[in-house]
Amino acid sequence: MVSRPHLPEDRMLVEQLRLQLGNIGSSVIPTILLALLLVWVISNDSNAFAMRAWCGITILFKLYLAWDARRLLASEISPERARRLLRRKMVINAIDGATWGSLAWAALGTTTVAGSVLVVAVLAGVAGSSMSSLAPILPVFIVFGAAELVVLGAKLWLMGDPAYDALAVAAVLYTAALLGQARNASRAARRAIGLRFENLELIERLRVETEHAQAAHRAADEANLAKSRFLAAASHDLRQPIHAQGLFLEVLARSQLSADQHDALANARATWQASAEMLDTLLDFSRIEAGVVEPQMQVFPLQPLLNKIENELAPQADAKGIVYRSRETHAAVRSDPALVALILRNLVSNAIRYTEQGGVLVACRARGEQVLLEVWDTGIGIEPAQHQAIFREFHQLGNAERDRRKGLGLGLAIAQGLARALGQPLSLVSTPGRGSVFRVALPAARAGVVAEGAADAMPGPSRAFDLRVLVIDDDESVRTGMRQLLGAWGCVCDLADSIEEAQALARAHRPALVISDYRLRELRTGAEAIAALRAEYGADLPALLITGDTAPQRLREARATGVPLLHKPVLPSQLHRAMSAVLMGRELDSSFAGLEARRA
């Protein structure tokens, strides 16, 4: 049983005094009316002066007690002052008790038997009511009751009548009974005061803990924002040289090279591809955070998608000596094929990464109006306590050394975010040491018509362009790489590093296509550059935006322009396809443009 903390005695006394002082005001009017009633009923020729004197003293004293109580309650009662006030209260209430007891000296023996009974009844009632009002501080009631009893008892004893003697004894017994009740009431008052202080302390502690929790939550939000800003800035700064590197590697691949040079180029492109994929993973996560993922729903068969994922990832399983299998299916679903492909790719990559023996199975099962797309593995499994944590960004199991070969810890966070964007739940069942199964529920297609190429939009054969392209980018290496790559495709390039220079070049030679970086110098954007050029040459001027930004706000801003958006580093094949699309007036999905091609 938990014991309550002991309240300091001085602090308790302060509250007892305030409680007792607060009871005085309610007794003023009843006291005045009672005193006047007694004078009117009991007063006669033999006791008129004594009764009137008693009535005046009683009323004045009660008024003084009420005024003094109000004054004390209006001021602050400190623990040091409380002891002095207690002694003062005991003196004042002793006088008050004696004043009430003196009623017997003014009335008994000079009034009728009925009057005497009334006097004794009144004094008993006053003692009882004082018990309830003075009980919060037991010593104060004791001195009040003792003073009243002594004065009353002395009068009864001196009257020399056995009946009055018995009445005096009864008064003593009655007062003793009141003292017992007063002691219980005092204890109850102390407990109530103690509980009130405990509640106040609990409320204060809760307030402090709430403030601490809110401060910690704010700090966590600020840290998360700082993390996002850092990742966005770092990602942007890394994307610029990697994007330029990809352009130069593509140009180099078209050159005459020896066998050794081809091998070195292949290694360089593999290294570039690995860096680009890590940056793309950050970009995918940033897109989800920014809320710019807009599913493009259509009916498509799952089997071509399963074949594509198997062709892409089965070699990774073979390299680890584990089995990769996907069951044949004739199921078709209504969803976004690019997003479903990315979800499945992340789930399969995660399964291969954490499986050392056995294998990975990808299967589909019809369940009513849904198709369950499942990824089974015989990997390390996941403890129940980690089932929620593994979907947090950058959370990885068994990778304390942050081995980059094990990814960034974003795959499952991306998969869950995309499933949420699709409105289709992603679930997990896992047994530690035996493996896991991830399931995403997709709506089964009611129609058998499937969009051509929906599940696998591979780039067509490259064709040469014969047009003038205006490239706007504030990075010289990117401009140089774009000039060489576009020149190899038969384009004539004009290069600008600012909006003003772009406008000057466009006036000299009208471009057939504008390709602009989104973030330019002096806090200006490629969207502004394209808008300025379209104001001069028409709203139908074909244009592309390319950005290395991954900050959610920047992604939303770029998305809002309505200009097709590509993300650095851009694969040459992706750029070629995007150019073809905008030149032919086709719409390019700017939320996940080229997502599949970049990973193909």
Coordinates of C-alpha atoms in Angstrom, one line a residue:
M1 CA 0.0 0.0 0.0
V2 CA 1.4 3.4 -1.0
S3 CA 1.7 5.8 1.9
R4 CA 0.9 9.5 1.4
P5 CA 3.7 12.0 1.8
H6 CA 3.7 13.8 5.1
L7 CA 2.5 17.3 4.9
P8 CA 4.6 19.8 6.9
E9 CA 2.7 20.8 10.1
D10 CA 3.1 24.6 9.5
R11 CA 1.7 24.2 6.0
M12 CA -1.2 22.2 7.4
L13 CA -1.9 24.8 10.1
V14 CA -2.1 27.5 7.5
E15 CA -4.8 25.6 5.6
Q16 CA -6.7 24.8 8.9
L17 CA -6.7 28.4 9.8
R18 CA -8.0 29.5 6.4
L19 CA -10.7 26.8 6.6
Q20 CA -11.8 27.9 10.0
L21 CA -11.8 31.6 9.2
G22 CA -13.9 30.9 6.2
N23 CA -16.7 29.4 8.4
I24 CA -17.2 32.5 10.5
G25 CA -19.0 34.7 8.0
S26 CA -22.0 32.2 7.7
S27 CA -22.7 32.5 11.4
V28 CA -23.0 36.3 11.7
I29 CA -26.7 36.7 10.8
P30 CA -27.9 33.6 12.8
T31 CA -26.0 34.9 15.9
I32 CA -27.6 38.4 15.6
L33 CA -31.1 37.0 15.2
L34 CA -30.7 34.5 18.0
A35 CA -29.4 37.1 20.4
L36 CA -32.3 39.5 19.6
L37 CA -34.8 36.7 19.9
L38 CA -33.5 35.7 23.4
V39 CA -33.7 39.3 24.6
W40 CA -37.3 39.6 23.3
V41 CA -38.4 36.3 24.8
I42 CA -36.5 36.1 28.1
S43 CA -36.1 39.8 29.1
N44 CA -38.1 41.1 32.0
D45 CA -37.9 43.8 34.6
S46 CA -35.4 41.9 36.7
N47 CA -32.9 41.0 34.0
A48 CA -33.5 43.5 31.2
F49 CA -30.2 45.4 31.7
A50 CA -28.1 42.1 31.9
M51 CA -29.8 40.6 28.8
R52 CA -29.4 43.8 26.8
A53 CA -25.8 44.1 27.8
W54 CA -25.2 40.4 26.9
C55 CA -26.9 40.8 23.6
G56 CA -24.9 43.9 22.7
I57 CA -21.6 42.3 23.6
T58 CA -22.4 39.1 21.8
I59 CA -23.4 40.9 18.5
L60 CA -20.4 43.3 18.6
F61 CA -18.0 40.4 19.3
K62 CA -19.4 38.4 16.4
L63 CA -19.1 41.3 14.0
Y64 CA -15.5 41.8 15.1
L65 CA -14.8 38.1 14.5
A66 CA -16.3 38.3 11.0
W67 CA -14.3 41.5 10.2
D68 CA -11.1 40.0 11.5
A69 CA -11.6 36.8 9.6
R70 CA -12.2 38.6 6.3
R71 CA -9.1 40.7 6.9
L72 CA -6.9 37.7 7.6
L73 CA -8.3 35.8 4.6
A74 CA -7.5 38.8 2.4
S75 CA -3.8 38.7 3.5
E76 CA -1.3 36.0 3.0
I77 CA -0.9 33.7 6.0
S78 CA 2.7 32.5 6.1
P79 CA 3.7 29.4 8.1
E80 CA 5.7 31.6 10.5
R81 CA 2.6 33.8 11.1
A82 CA 0.3 30.8 11.5
R83 CA 1.6 29.9 15.0
R84 CA 0.9 33.4 16.3
L85 CA -2.5 33.4 14.8
L86 CA -3.3 30.1 16.4
R87 CA -2.6 31.5 19.9
R88 CA -4.6 34.6 19.1
K89 CA -7.5 32.5 17.9
M90 CA -7.5 30.4 21.1
V91 CA -7.7 33.6 23.2
I92 CA -10.5 35.1 21.1
N93 CA -12.5 31.9 21.1
A94 CA -12.1 31.5 24.8
I95 CA -13.6 34.9 25.2
D96 CA -16.3 34.0 22.8
G97 CA -17.1 30.8 24.7
A98 CA -17.2 32.7 28.0
T99 CA -19.5 35.4 26.5
W100 CA -22.0 32.7 25.4
G101 CA -21.7 31.0 28.8
S102 CA -22.5 34.3 30.5
L103 CA -26.0 34.1 29.1
A104 CA -26.8 31.7 32.0
W105 CA -25.7 34.4 34.5
A106 CA -28.0 36.9 32.8
A107 CA -31.1 34.7 32.5
L108 CA -31.1 31.7 34.9
G109 CA -32.9 32.4 38.1
T110 CA -34.7 35.5 36.7
T111 CA -36.9 33.8 34.2
T112 CA -39.5 31.1 34.0
V113 CA -38.8 27.4 33.9
A114 CA -39.5 27.5 30.1
G115 CA -37.0 30.4 29.8
S116 CA -34.4 28.4 31.7
V117 CA -34.9 25.4 29.4
L118 CA -34.6 27.7 26.4
V119 CA -31.3 29.1 27.7
V120 CA -29.7 25.7 28.3
A121 CA -31.0 24.5 24.9
V122 CA -29.5 27.5 23.1
L123 CA -26.1 27.1 24.8
A124 CA -26.1 23.4 23.9
G125 CA -26.9 24.3 20.3
V126 CA -24.2 27.0 20.2
A127 CA -21.7 24.4 21.5
G128 CA -22.8 21.9 18.8
S129 CA -22.6 24.4 15.9
S130 CA -19.2 25.7 17.1
M131 CA -18.0 22.2 17.0
S132 CA -18.6 22.0 13.3
S133 CA -17.1 25.4 12.5
L134 CA -14.1 25.3 14.9
A135 CA -13.2 21.6 14.6
P136 CA -10.6 22.1 11.8
I137 CA -8.4 23.3 14.6
L138 CA -9.2 21.1 17.6
P139 CA -7.4 23.3 20.3
V140 CA -9.6 26.3 19.3
F141 CA -12.8 24.4 19.8
I142 CA -11.5 22.9 23.1
V143 CA -10.9 26.4 24.6
F144 CA -14.2 27.6 23.3
G145 CA -16.1 24.7 24.7
A146 CA -14.2 24.7 28.0
A147 CA -14.8 28.5 28.5
E148 CA -18.6 28.1 27.8
L149 CA -18.8 25.0 30.1
V150 CA -16.9 26.6 33.0
V151 CA -19.0 29.7 33.0
L152 CA -22.3 27.8 32.6
G153 CA -21.4 25.1 35.1
A154 CA -20.4 27.6 37.7
K155 CA -23.8 29.3 37.5
L156 CA -25.7 26.0 37.6
W157 CA -23.6 24.8 40.6
L158 CA -24.1 28.0 42.6
M159 CA -27.9 27.9 42.2
G160 CA -28.0 25.2 44.9
D161 CA -30.8 23.2 43.3
P162 CA -30.2 19.4 42.7
A163 CA -31.9 19.6 39.4
Y164 CA -29.5 22.3 38.2
D165 CA -26.6 20.2 39.7
A166 CA -27.7 17.3 37.5
L167 CA -28.0 19.7 34.5
A168 CA -24.4 20.8 35.1
V169 CA -23.2 17.2 35.1
A170 CA -25.2 16.6 31.8
A171 CA -23.4 19.7 30.4
V172 CA -20.0 18.1 31.2
L173 CA -21.0 14.8 29.5
Y174 CA -22.4 16.6 26.5
T175 CA -19.2 18.7 26.1
A176 CA -17.1 15.5 26.4
A177 CA -19.2 13.9 23.6
L178 CA -18.7 17.0 21.5
L179 CA -15.0 16.8 22.0
G180 CA -14.9 13.3 20.7
Q181 CA -16.9 14.3 17.6
A182 CA -14.6 17.4 17.2
R183 CA -11.5 15.2 17.2
N184 CA -12.9 13.0 14.4
A185 CA -14.0 16.1 12.4
S186 CA -10.5 17.6 12.9
R187 CA -8.9 14.4 11.6
A188 CA -11.2 14.4 8.6
A189 CA -10.4 18.0 7.9
R190 CA -6.6 17.3 8.0
R191 CA -7.0 14.3 5.7
A192 CA -9.1 16.4 3.2
I193 CA -6.4 19.2 3.3
G194 CA -3.7 16.6 2.8
L195 CA -5.5 15.0 -0.1
R196 CA -6.0 18.4 -1.7
F197 CA -2.3 19.2 -1.5
E198 CA -1.5 15.8 -2.9
N199 CA -3.8 16.5 -5.8
L200 CA -2.3 19.9 -6.4
E201 CA 1.2 18.3 -6.3
L202 CA 0.1 15.6 -8.7
I203 CA -1.4 18.2 -11.0
E204 CA 1.8 20.3 -10.8
R205 CA 3.9 17.2 -11.5
L206 CA 1.7 16.3 -14.4
R207 CA 2.0 19.8 -15.8
V208 CA 5.8 19.7 -15.5
E209 CA 5.9 16.3 -17.1
T210 CA 3.5 17.4 -19.8
E211 CA 5.7 20.4 -20.5
H212 CA 8.8 18.2 -20.6
A213 CA 7.0 15.8 -23.0
Q214 CA 5.9 18.6 -25.2
A215 CA 9.4 20.1 -25.2
A216 CA 10.8 16.6 -26.1
H217 CA 8.2 16.3 -28.8
R218 CA 9.1 19.7 -30.2
A219 CA 12.8 18.8 -30.0
A220 CA 12.1 15.6 -31.9
D221 CA 10.1 17.4 -34.5
E222 CA 12.9 20.0 -34.9
A223 CA 15.5 17.2 -35.1
N224 CA 13.4 15.5 -37.7
L225 CA 13.1 18.7 -39.7
A226 CA 16.8 19.3 -39.3
K227 CA 17.5 15.8 -40.5
S228 CA 15.2 16.3 -43.5
R229 CA 16.8 19.6 -44.4
F230 CA 20.3 18.1 -44.0
L231 CA 19.4 15.1 -46.2
A232 CA 17.8 17.4 -48.8
A233 CA 20.8 19.7 -48.9
A234 CA 23.3 16.8 -48.9
S235 CA 21.3 15.0 -51.6
H236 CA 21.1 18.1 -53.8
D237 CA 24.9 18.8 -53.5
L238 CA 25.7 15.2 -54.3
R239 CA 23.3 14.9 -57.2
Q240 CA 24.9 17.7 -59.1
P241 CA 28.3 16.0 -59.7
I242 CA 26.8 12.5 -60.0
H243 CA 24.3 13.8 -62.6
A244 CA 27.2 15.4 -64.6
Q245 CA 29.3 12.2 -64.2
G246 CA 26.4 10.2 -65.7
L247 CA 26.3 12.5 -68.7
F248 CA 30.0 12.3 -69.3
L249 CA 30.0 8.5 -68.9
E250 CA 27.2 8.2 -71.5
V251 CA 29.2 10.4 -73.9
L252 CA 32.4 8.3 -73.2
A253 CA 30.5 5.1 -73.9
R254 CA 29.8 6.4 -77.4
S255 CA 33.6 6.9 -78.0
Q256 CA 36.1 4.4 -79.5
L257 CA 37.6 2.5 -76.6
S258 CA 39.9 -0.4 -76.1
A259 CA 38.8 -3.5 -74.2
D260 CA 40.5 -2.4 -71.0
Q261 CA 38.9 1.0 -71.3
H262 CA 35.5 -0.6 -71.8
D263 CA 36.1 -2.7 -68.6
A264 CA 37.1 0.5 -66.7
L265 CA 34.1 2.3 -68.1
A266 CA 31.8 -0.6 -67.0
N267 CA 33.2 -0.4 -63.5
A268 CA 32.8 3.4 -63.4
R269 CA 29.2 3.1 -64.6
A270 CA 28.5 0.4 -62.0
T271 CA 29.8 2.6 -59.3
W272 CA 27.8 5.6 -60.6
Q273 CA 24.7 3.4 -60.7
A274 CA 25.2 2.3 -57.1
S275 CA 25.5 6.0 -56.0
A276 CA 22.5 7.0 -58.1
E277 CA 20.3 4.2 -56.6
M278 CA 21.1 5.3 -53.0
L279 CA 20.2 8.9 -53.9
D280 CA 17.1 7.7 -55.7
T281 CA 16.1 5.9 -52.5
L282 CA 16.4 9.1 -50.6
L283 CA 14.3 10.8 -53.3
D284 CA 11.6 8.2 -53.1
F285 CA 11.3 8.7 -49.3
S286 CA 11.3 12.5 -49.7
R287 CA 8.5 12.3 -52.3
I288 CA 6.4 10.3 -49.9
E289 CA 7.1 12.8 -47.1
A290 CA 6.2 15.7 -49.4
G291 CA 2.9 14.1 -50.3
V292 CA 3.5 14.4 -54.1
V293 CA 2.9 10.8 -54.9
E294 CA -0.3 10.6 -56.9
P295 CA -1.3 7.1 -57.9
Q296 CA -2.3 6.5 -61.5
M297 CA -4.8 3.7 -61.2
Q298 CA -5.2 1.3 -64.1
V299 CA -5.9 -2.4 -64.7
F300 CA -2.8 -4.5 -65.3
P301 CA -1.7 -8.2 -65.0
L302 CA 0.7 -9.1 -62.2
Q303 CA 2.7 -11.8 -64.0
P304 CA 4.7 -9.4 -66.2
L305 CA 5.6 -7.4 -63.1
L306 CA 6.6 -10.6 -61.2
N307 CA 8.8 -11.6 -64.2
K308 CA 10.5 -8.2 -64.3
I309 CA 11.3 -8.2 -60.6
E310 CA 12.6 -11.8 -60.8
N311 CA 14.8 -11.0 -63.8
E312 CA 16.2 -8.0 -61.9
L313 CA 16.7 -9.4 -58.4
A314 CA 17.1 -13.2 -58.9
P315 CA 20.8 -12.7 -59.6
Q316 CA 21.3 -11.2 -56.2
A317 CA 19.7 -14.3 -54.6
D318 CA 21.9 -16.5 -56.8
A319 CA 25.0 -14.7 -55.6
K320 CA 24.0 -15.5 -52.0
G321 CA 23.3 -19.1 -52.8
I322 CA 19.6 -18.9 -51.9
V323 CA 16.6 -19.8 -54.0
Y324 CA 14.3 -17.2 -55.7
R325 CA 10.9 -18.4 -56.9
S326 CA 7.8 -16.6 -58.1
R327 CA 4.6 -18.5 -58.7
E328 CA 2.8 -18.1 -62.0
T329 CA -0.5 -16.1 -61.7
H330 CA -3.2 -15.0 -64.1
A331 CA -4.5 -12.3 -61.6
A332 CA -5.0 -8.8 -62.7
V333 CA -5.4 -5.9 -60.3
R334 CA -6.5 -2.2 -60.4
S335 CA -3.7 -0.1 -59.0
D336 CA -0.7 1.9 -60.0
P337 CA 1.8 -0.5 -61.7
A338 CA 4.8 1.7 -61.0
L339 CA 4.1 2.1 -57.3
V340 CA 3.2 -1.6 -56.9
A341 CA 6.5 -2.5 -58.7
L342 CA 8.5 -0.2 -56.3
I343 CA 6.7 -1.7 -53.2
L344 CA 7.4 -5.3 -54.4
R345 CA 11.0 -4.4 -55.3
N346 CA 11.7 -3.0 -51.9
L347 CA 10.1 -6.0 -50.2
V348 CA 12.0 -8.6 -52.3
S349 CA 15.3 -6.7 -51.9
N350 CA 14.7 -6.6 -48.1
A351 CA 13.9 -10.4 -48.1
I352 CA 17.1 -11.3 -50.0
R353 CA 19.2 -9.0 -47.8
Y354 CA 18.2 -10.7 -44.6
T355 CA 18.1 -14.3 -45.9
E356 CA 21.2 -16.4 -45.6
Q357 CA 19.7 -19.9 -46.1
G358 CA 16.6 -21.2 -47.8
G359 CA 15.1 -18.7 -50.2
V360 CA 12.5 -16.1 -51.2
L361 CA 9.1 -16.8 -52.6
V362 CA 6.8 -14.2 -54.3
A363 CA 3.2 -15.4 -54.7
C364 CA -0.3 -14.1 -55.3
R365 CA -3.5 -15.3 -53.8
A366 CA -7.1 -14.3 -54.5
R367 CA -9.1 -13.4 -51.4
G368 CA -12.6 -12.3 -52.3
E369 CA -12.4 -9.0 -54.1
Q370 CA -8.7 -8.6 -53.3
V371 CA -5.4 -10.2 -54.5
L372 CA -2.8 -10.7 -51.8
L373 CA 0.7 -10.0 -53.2
E374 CA 3.0 -11.8 -50.8
V375 CA 6.8 -12.0 -50.3
W376 CA 7.9 -15.0 -48.1
D377 CA 11.5 -15.5 -46.9
T378 CA 13.3 -17.9 -44.6
G379 CA 15.5 -15.2 -43.1
I380 CA 16.3 -14.1 -39.6
G381 CA 12.7 -13.2 -38.7
I382 CA 11.6 -10.2 -36.7
E383 CA 10.8 -10.0 -33.0
P384 CA 7.2 -8.8 -32.3
A385 CA 8.6 -5.7 -30.5
Q386 CA 10.3 -4.7 -33.7
H387 CA 7.2 -5.1 -36.0
Q388 CA 6.4 -1.4 -35.9
A389 CA 10.0 -0.1 -35.7
I390 CA 11.2 -1.7 -38.9
F391 CA 8.9 0.6 -40.9
R392 CA 10.7 3.7 -39.5
E393 CA 13.1 5.4 -41.7
F394 CA 16.8 4.5 -41.4
H395 CA 15.9 1.6 -39.0
Q396 CA 17.9 -1.5 -39.8
L397 CA 18.2 -4.9 -38.0
G398 CA 21.7 -6.3 -37.6
N399 CA 23.5 -3.5 -39.3
A400 CA 25.1 -1.6 -36.4
E401 CA 28.2 -0.9 -38.6
R402 CA 26.0 0.8 -41.3
D403 CA 27.3 -1.4 -44.1
R404 CA 26.2 0.4 -47.2
R405 CA 25.7 -2.9 -49.0
K406 CA 22.7 -3.4 -46.7
G407 CA 21.1 -0.3 -47.9
L408 CA 19.9 2.8 -46.0
G409 CA 17.1 1.4 -44.0
L410 CA 14.5 3.1 -46.1
G411 CA 13.1 0.2 -48.1
L412 CA 10.3 -0.8 -45.8
A413 CA 9.5 2.8 -44.9
I414 CA 9.1 3.6 -48.6
A415 CA 7.0 0.4 -49.1
Q416 CA 4.6 1.3 -46.3
G417 CA 4.4 4.9 -47.4
L418 CA 3.5 3.9 -51.0
A419 CA 1.0 1.3 -49.8
R420 CA -0.6 4.1 -47.7
A421 CA -0.7 6.4 -50.7
L422 CA -2.5 3.6 -52.6
G423 CA -4.9 3.1 -49.8
Q424 CA -3.9 -0.6 -49.7
P425 CA -2.6 -2.0 -46.4
L426 CA 0.8 -3.6 -46.0
S427 CA 1.0 -6.2 -43.3
L428 CA 3.7 -8.4 -41.7
V429 CA 3.7 -11.8 -40.1
S430 CA 7.1 -13.0 -38.8
T431 CA 8.6 -15.7 -36.6
P432 CA 12.2 -15.0 -35.2
G433 CA 14.6 -17.5 -36.6
R434 CA 12.2 -18.9 -39.2
G435 CA 11.4 -16.0 -41.6
S436 CA 8.8 -13.4 -42.5
V437 CA 6.0 -12.7 -44.9
F438 CA 5.0 -9.3 -46.1
R439 CA 1.5 -8.9 -47.7
V440 CA 0.0 -6.0 -49.7
A441 CA -3.7 -6.3 -50.5
L442 CA -4.6 -5.1 -54.0
P443 CA -8.1 -4.6 -55.5
A444 CA -8.8 -7.4 -57.9
A445 CA -9.6 -6.2 -61.4
R446 CA -13.2 -6.7 -62.5
A447 CA -12.4 -6.2 -66.2
G448 CA -10.0 -8.3 -68.3
V449 CA -8.7 -5.3 -70.3
V450 CA -5.1 -4.4 -69.5
A451 CA -3.3 -1.3 -70.6
E452 CA -0.6 -1.9 -73.1
G453 CA 2.8 -1.8 -71.5
A454 CA 1.4 -0.8 -68.1
A455 CA 3.5 -3.1 -66.1
D456 CA 6.7 -2.7 -68.0
A457 CA 7.4 0.6 -69.8
M458 CA 10.9 0.0 -71.2
P459 CA 12.5 2.7 -73.3
G460 CA 12.3 2.3 -77.1
P461 CA 15.3 2.5 -79.3
S462 CA 17.1 5.8 -79.2
R463 CA 16.5 8.1 -82.2
A464 CA 18.4 11.2 -83.2
F465 CA 16.9 14.7 -82.6
D466 CA 17.2 17.5 -85.0
L467 CA 16.4 20.6 -82.9
R468 CA 17.8 23.5 -80.9
V469 CA 17.7 22.9 -77.1
L470 CA 18.2 25.7 -74.5
V471 CA 19.8 24.3 -71.4
I472 CA 19.6 26.4 -68.2
D473 CA 21.8 25.3 -65.3
D474 CA 24.1 27.1 -62.9
D475 CA 26.5 24.2 -62.7
E476 CA 29.2 24.4 -65.4
S477 CA 30.0 20.6 -65.4
V478 CA 26.3 19.8 -65.9
R479 CA 26.0 22.3 -68.8
T480 CA 29.1 20.8 -70.4
G481 CA 27.8 17.2 -70.0
M482 CA 24.4 18.2 -71.4
R483 CA 26.0 19.9 -74.4
Q484 CA 28.1 16.8 -75.2
L485 CA 25.2 14.3 -74.7
L486 CA 22.6 16.3 -76.6
G487 CA 25.1 17.0 -79.3
A488 CA 25.6 13.2 -79.7
W489 CA 21.8 13.0 -80.2
G490 CA 21.9 15.5 -83.0
C491 CA 20.9 18.6 -81.0
V492 CA 22.2 22.1 -81.2
C493 CA 22.7 23.4 -77.6
D494 CA 22.6 26.9 -76.2
L495 CA 23.8 27.0 -72.6
A496 CA 22.8 29.6 -70.0
D497 CA 23.4 29.8 -66.3
S498 CA 20.7 32.5 -65.5
I499 CA 17.3 33.5 -66.6
E500 CA 18.5 36.7 -68.2
E501 CA 21.2 34.9 -70.3
A502 CA 18.6 32.3 -71.3
Q503 CA 16.2 35.1 -72.5
A504 CA 19.1 36.7 -74.5
L505 CA 20.0 33.4 -76.2
A506 CA 16.3 32.6 -77.0
R507 CA 15.9 36.0 -78.7
A508 CA 19.0 35.2 -80.8
H509 CA 17.9 31.6 -81.6
R510 CA 14.4 30.5 -80.8
P511 CA 14.6 27.1 -78.9
A512 CA 12.5 24.1 -79.8
L513 CA 12.9 22.7 -76.3
V514 CA 13.9 24.2 -72.9
I515 CA 15.6 22.0 -70.3
S516 CA 16.2 23.9 -67.0
D517 CA 17.5 23.0 -63.6
Y518 CA 14.9 23.9 -60.9
R519 CA 17.1 25.7 -58.5
L520 CA 19.1 28.6 -60.0
R521 CA 21.2 31.3 -58.5
E522 CA 19.9 34.2 -56.4
L523 CA 17.0 32.0 -55.1
R524 CA 15.4 31.9 -58.5
T525 CA 13.9 28.8 -60.1
G526 CA 13.7 27.0 -63.5
A527 CA 10.0 27.4 -63.3
E528 CA 10.4 31.2 -63.4
A529 CA 12.8 30.8 -66.4
I530 CA 10.3 28.6 -68.3
A531 CA 7.4 31.0 -67.5
A532 CA 9.4 34.0 -68.7
L533 CA 10.3 32.2 -72.0
R534 CA 6.7 31.0 -72.6
A535 CA 5.5 34.5 -72.0
E536 CA 7.6 35.5 -75.1
Y537 CA 7.3 32.4 -77.3
G538 CA 3.9 30.9 -76.3
A539 CA 2.6 28.6 -73.6
D540 CA 3.1 25.6 -75.9
L541 CA 6.9 25.9 -75.8
P542 CA 8.1 22.3 -74.8
A543 CA 10.0 22.3 -71.5
L544 CA 11.5 20.0 -68.9
L545 CA 12.6 20.7 -65.3
I546 CA 15.4 18.7 -63.7
T547 CA 16.1 19.0 -60.0
G548 CA 18.5 17.7 -57.4
D549 CA 16.3 18.9 -54.6
T550 CA 14.6 16.3 -52.3
A551 CA 13.3 18.7 -49.7
P552 CA 9.5 18.1 -49.3
Q553 CA 8.6 21.8 -49.7
R554 CA 10.8 22.1 -52.9
L555 CA 9.2 18.9 -54.4
R556 CA 5.7 20.3 -53.8
E557 CA 6.7 23.7 -55.3
A558 CA 8.2 22.0 -58.4
R559 CA 5.2 19.7 -58.7
A560 CA 2.8 22.7 -58.6
T561 CA 4.4 24.2 -61.7
G562 CA 2.9 21.6 -64.0
V563 CA 6.1 21.3 -66.0
P564 CA 7.4 17.7 -66.3
L565 CA 9.9 17.1 -63.7
L566 CA 13.0 14.7 -63.7
H567 CA 15.3 14.1 -60.8
K568 CA 19.1 14.1 -60.8
P569 CA 20.9 11.9 -61.5
V570 CA 18.9 11.4 -64.7
L571 CA 19.7 8.3 -66.8
P572 CA 20.3 9.3 -70.5
S573 CA 17.6 6.9 -71.6
Q574 CA 15.2 8.5 -69.2
L575 CA 16.1 12.0 -70.5
H576 CA 15.7 10.7 -74.1
R577 CA 12.3 9.3 -73.4
A578 CA 11.1 12.5 -71.6
M579 CA 12.3 14.7 -74.4
S580 CA 10.4 12.5 -76.9
A581 CA 7.3 12.7 -74.8
V582 CA 7.2 16.5 -74.4
L583 CA 8.1 17.1 -78.0
M584 CA 5.2 14.8 -79.1
G585 CA 2.9 16.6 -76.6
R586 CA 2.4 13.5 -74.4
E587 CA 1.9 13.9 -70.7
L588 CA 4.7 12.8 -68.5
D589 CA 4.0 11.6 -64.9
S590 CA 5.9 14.1 -62.8
S591 CA 5.4 12.4 -59.5
F592 CA 7.3 9.2 -60.3
A593 CA 8.6 10.0 -63.8
G594 CA 11.0 7.4 -65.1
L595 CA 11.0 5.6 -61.8
E596 CA 10.9 2.2 -63.4
A597 CA 13.4 3.1 -66.1
R598 CA 15.9 4.3 -63.6
R599 CA 15.8 1.0 -61.9
A600 CA 15.5 -1.2 -65.0

